[in-house]
Coordinates of C-alpha atoms and ligand atoms in Angstrom, one line a residue:
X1 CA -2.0 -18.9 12.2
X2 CA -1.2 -20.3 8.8
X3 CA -1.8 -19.6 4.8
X4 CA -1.9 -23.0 3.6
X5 CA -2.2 -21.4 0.1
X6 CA 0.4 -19.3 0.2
X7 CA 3.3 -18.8 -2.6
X8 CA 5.3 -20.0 -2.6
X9 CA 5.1 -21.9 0.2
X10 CA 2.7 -21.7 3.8
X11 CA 2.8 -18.4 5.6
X12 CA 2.7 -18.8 9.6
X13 CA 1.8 -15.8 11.6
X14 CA 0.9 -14.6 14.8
X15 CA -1.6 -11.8 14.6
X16 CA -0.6 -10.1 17.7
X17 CA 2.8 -9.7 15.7
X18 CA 1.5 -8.6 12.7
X19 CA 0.4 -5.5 10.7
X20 CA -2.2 -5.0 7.6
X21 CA -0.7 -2.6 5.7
X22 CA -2.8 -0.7 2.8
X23 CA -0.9 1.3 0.7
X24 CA -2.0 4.8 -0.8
X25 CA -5.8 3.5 -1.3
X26 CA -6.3 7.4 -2.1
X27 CA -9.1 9.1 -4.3
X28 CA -7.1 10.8 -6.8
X29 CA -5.3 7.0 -7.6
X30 CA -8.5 5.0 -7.4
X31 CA -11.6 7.6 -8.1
X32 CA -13.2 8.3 -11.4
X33 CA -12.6 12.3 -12.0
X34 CA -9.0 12.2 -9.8
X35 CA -5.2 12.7 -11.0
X36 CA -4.9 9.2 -11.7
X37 CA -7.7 9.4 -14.4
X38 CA -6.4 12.7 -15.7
X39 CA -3.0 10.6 -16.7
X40 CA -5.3 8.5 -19.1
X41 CA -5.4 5.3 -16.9
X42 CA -8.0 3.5 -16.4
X43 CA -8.9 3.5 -13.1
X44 CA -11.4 0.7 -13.1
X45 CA -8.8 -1.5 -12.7
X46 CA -7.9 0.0 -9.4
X47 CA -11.6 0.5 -8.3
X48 CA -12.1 -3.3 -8.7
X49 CA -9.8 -4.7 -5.9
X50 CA -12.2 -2.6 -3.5
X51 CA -14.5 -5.5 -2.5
X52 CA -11.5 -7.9 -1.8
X53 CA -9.5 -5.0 0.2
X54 CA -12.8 -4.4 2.4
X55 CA -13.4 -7.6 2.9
X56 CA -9.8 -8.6 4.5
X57 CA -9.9 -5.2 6.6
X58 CA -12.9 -6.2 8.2
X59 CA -12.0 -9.3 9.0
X60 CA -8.5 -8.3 9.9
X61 CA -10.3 -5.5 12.1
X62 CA -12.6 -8.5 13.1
X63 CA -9.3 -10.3 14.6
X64 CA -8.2 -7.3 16.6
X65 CA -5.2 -7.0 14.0
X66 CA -3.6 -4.1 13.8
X67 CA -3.9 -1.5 10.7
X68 CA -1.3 0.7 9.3
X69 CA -3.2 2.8 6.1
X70 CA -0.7 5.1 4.0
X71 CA -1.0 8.1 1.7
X72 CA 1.8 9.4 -0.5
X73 CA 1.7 12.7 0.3
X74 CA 3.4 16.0 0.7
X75 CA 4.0 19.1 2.8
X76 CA 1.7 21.8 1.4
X77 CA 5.2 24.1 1.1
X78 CA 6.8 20.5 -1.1
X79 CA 9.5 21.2 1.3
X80 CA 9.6 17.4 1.4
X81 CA 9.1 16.9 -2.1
X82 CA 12.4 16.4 -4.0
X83 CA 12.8 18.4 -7.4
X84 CA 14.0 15.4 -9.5
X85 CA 10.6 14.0 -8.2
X86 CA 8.4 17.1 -9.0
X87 CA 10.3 17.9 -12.6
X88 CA 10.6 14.4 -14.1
X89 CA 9.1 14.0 -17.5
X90 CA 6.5 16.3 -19.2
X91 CA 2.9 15.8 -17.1
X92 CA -0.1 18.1 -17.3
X93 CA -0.2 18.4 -14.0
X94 CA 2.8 18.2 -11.4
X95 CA 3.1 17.4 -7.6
X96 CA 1.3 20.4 -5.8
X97 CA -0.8 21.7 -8.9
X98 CA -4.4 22.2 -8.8
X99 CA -6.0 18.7 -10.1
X100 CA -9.9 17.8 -10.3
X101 CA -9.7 17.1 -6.2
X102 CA -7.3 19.5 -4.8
X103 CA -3.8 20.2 -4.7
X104 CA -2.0 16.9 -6.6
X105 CA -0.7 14.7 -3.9
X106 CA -0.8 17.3 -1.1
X107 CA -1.4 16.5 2.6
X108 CA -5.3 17.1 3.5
X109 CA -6.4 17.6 -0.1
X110 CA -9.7 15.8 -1.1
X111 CA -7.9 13.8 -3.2
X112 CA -5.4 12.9 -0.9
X113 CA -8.2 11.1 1.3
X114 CA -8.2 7.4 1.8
X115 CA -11.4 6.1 -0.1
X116 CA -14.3 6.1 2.0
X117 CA -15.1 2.4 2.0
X118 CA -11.7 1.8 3.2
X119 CA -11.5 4.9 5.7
X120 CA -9.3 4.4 9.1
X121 CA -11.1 4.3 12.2
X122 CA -10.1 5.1 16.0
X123 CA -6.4 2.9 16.6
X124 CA -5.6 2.9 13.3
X125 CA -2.0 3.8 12.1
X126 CA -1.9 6.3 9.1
X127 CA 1.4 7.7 7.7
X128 CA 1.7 10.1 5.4
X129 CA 4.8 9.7 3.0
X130 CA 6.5 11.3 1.0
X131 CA 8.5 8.8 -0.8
X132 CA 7.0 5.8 -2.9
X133 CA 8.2 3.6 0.6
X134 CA 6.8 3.8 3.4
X135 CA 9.4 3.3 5.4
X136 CA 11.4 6.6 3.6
X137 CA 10.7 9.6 6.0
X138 CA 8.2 8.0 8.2
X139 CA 8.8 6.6 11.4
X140 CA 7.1 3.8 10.2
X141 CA 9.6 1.1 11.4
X142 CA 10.1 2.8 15.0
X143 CA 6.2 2.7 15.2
X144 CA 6.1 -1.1 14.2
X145 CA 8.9 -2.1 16.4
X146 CA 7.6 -0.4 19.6
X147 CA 4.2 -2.6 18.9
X148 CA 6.8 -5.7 18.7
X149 CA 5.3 -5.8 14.9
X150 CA 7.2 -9.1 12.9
X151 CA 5.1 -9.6 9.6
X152 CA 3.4 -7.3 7.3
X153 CA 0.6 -8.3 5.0
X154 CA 0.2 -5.8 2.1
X155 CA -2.5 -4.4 -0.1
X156 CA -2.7 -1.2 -2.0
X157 CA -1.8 0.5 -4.9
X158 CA 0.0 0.8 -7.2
X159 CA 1.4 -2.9 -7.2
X160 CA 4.6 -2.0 -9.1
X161 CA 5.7 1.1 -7.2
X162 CA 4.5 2.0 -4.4
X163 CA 3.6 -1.7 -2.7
X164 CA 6.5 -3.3 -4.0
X165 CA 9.0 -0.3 -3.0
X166 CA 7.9 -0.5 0.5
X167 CA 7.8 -4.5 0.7
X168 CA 11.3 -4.7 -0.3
X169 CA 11.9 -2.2 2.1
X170 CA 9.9 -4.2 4.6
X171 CA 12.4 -6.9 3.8
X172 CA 15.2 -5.5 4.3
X173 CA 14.5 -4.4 7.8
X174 CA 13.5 -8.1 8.9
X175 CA 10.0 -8.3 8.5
X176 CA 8.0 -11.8 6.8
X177 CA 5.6 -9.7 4.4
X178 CA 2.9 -11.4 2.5
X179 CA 1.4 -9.4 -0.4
X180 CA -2.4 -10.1 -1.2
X181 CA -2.8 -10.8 -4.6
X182 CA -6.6 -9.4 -5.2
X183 CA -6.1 -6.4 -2.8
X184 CA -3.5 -4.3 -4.7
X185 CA -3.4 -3.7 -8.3
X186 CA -2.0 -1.5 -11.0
X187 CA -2.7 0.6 -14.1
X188 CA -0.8 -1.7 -15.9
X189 CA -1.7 -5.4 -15.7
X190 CA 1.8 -6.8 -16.9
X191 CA 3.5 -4.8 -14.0
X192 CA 1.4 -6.5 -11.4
X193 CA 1.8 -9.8 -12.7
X194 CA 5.5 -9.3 -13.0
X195 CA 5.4 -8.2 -9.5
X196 CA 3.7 -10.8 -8.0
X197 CA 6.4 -13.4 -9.5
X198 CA 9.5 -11.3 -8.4
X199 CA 8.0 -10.8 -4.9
X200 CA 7.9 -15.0 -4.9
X201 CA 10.7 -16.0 -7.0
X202 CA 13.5 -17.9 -5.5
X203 CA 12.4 -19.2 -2.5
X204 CA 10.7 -16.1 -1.3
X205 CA 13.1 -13.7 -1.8
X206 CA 11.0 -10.5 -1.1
X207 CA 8.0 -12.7 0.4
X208 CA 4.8 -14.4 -0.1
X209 CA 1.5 -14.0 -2.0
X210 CA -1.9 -15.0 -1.1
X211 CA -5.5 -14.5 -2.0
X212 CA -7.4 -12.1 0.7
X213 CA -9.7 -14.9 0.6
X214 CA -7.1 -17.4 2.2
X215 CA -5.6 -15.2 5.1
X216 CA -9.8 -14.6 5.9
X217 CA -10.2 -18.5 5.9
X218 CA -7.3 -18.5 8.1
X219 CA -8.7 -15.8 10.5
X220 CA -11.5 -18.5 11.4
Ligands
LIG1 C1 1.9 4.7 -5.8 C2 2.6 6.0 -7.7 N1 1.2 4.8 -4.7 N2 2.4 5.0 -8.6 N3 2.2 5.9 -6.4 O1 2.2 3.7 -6.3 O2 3.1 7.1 -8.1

């Protein structure tokens, strides 16, 4: 298969080689009333790439593709939660605290939940992690290479951290990752558009973009 559209330059893949991987679609970064909202953003902006993202799982799931969802998440002891990551800077509410839907980024919180419209089902992969790549601590890469997994295409939030961490990572261990442009998004609009051009800039360096629109044209 083929993005003809893609940036910045056609993406071929074969789908029986290839993963959709959503990153952290998770209520307390995308719902109103979660831990995202409680930092002041506006989480609108994140709510809005919901039609696109449901629209290339289906299809994906459509295809018989395979689906890797992730969650950053921790260990209810934080045991896997670094200090320098739970200390930095002065929050009102830190990694493990009480926030509007559970324990803040905590392993089987409400919050912690992938959003319902975008849910797993049966075969799906999901990986909690505790790092902003999903690669860091995971298994994630032993999982991908025992299903002879090649390309990744990548949705998700947010666009500047946790997508573009684990692309690069994606990159470094040899996979072709293509990162939809209307499936991920951030709370900061200048970070995703930044992202977007470093992912593509010289020659592919990290990988491709596409509209979710394109890779469902090229589903069939
Ligand atoms: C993610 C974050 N998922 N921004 N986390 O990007 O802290």
């Amino acid at each position: 298969m083929r993005i003809e559209l893609a940036d910045p330059f056609p993406y071929e893949f074969d789908i029986d080689r290839t993963a959709l991987v959503l990153i952290d679609m998770q209520r307390d970064f995308i719902e109103p009333g979660g831990f995202g909202e409680t930092l002041g953003n506006d989480v609108s902006l994140l709510e809005a790439i919901v039609p696109a993202t449901k629209a290339v799982l289906e299809a994906w799931r459509e295809a018989g593709g395979l689906v890797v969802h992730t969650r950053e998440a921790h260990k209810a002891d934080l045991s896997d939660c670094p200090p320098a990551k739970r200390n930095r800077g002065n929050p009102t509410l830190r990694i493990g605290d009480e926030g509007p839907m559970g324990r803040i980024l905590v392993a089987g919180e409400p919050g912690n939940q992938i959003i319902e419209a975008l849910a797993p089902v049966e075969g799906e992969i999901v990986i909690d992690k505790p790092g902003k790549g999903a690669f860091y601590a995971t298994g994630l890469h032993e999982l991908l290479q025992a299903r002879g997994i090649t390309h990744l295409l990548f949705g998700g939030v947010t666009t500047e951290v946790c997508v573009q961490t684990s692309m690069r990572e994606a990159n470094d261990r040899g996979y072709d990752s293509l990162l939809l442009e209307d499936c991920t998004e951030s709370y900061f609009p200048a970070f995703k558009a930044a992202t977007l051009d470093m992912v593509r800039a010289q020659g592919a360096i990290v990988g491709w973009t596409a509209p979710g629109a394109a890779l469902v044209a090229a589903l069939g």
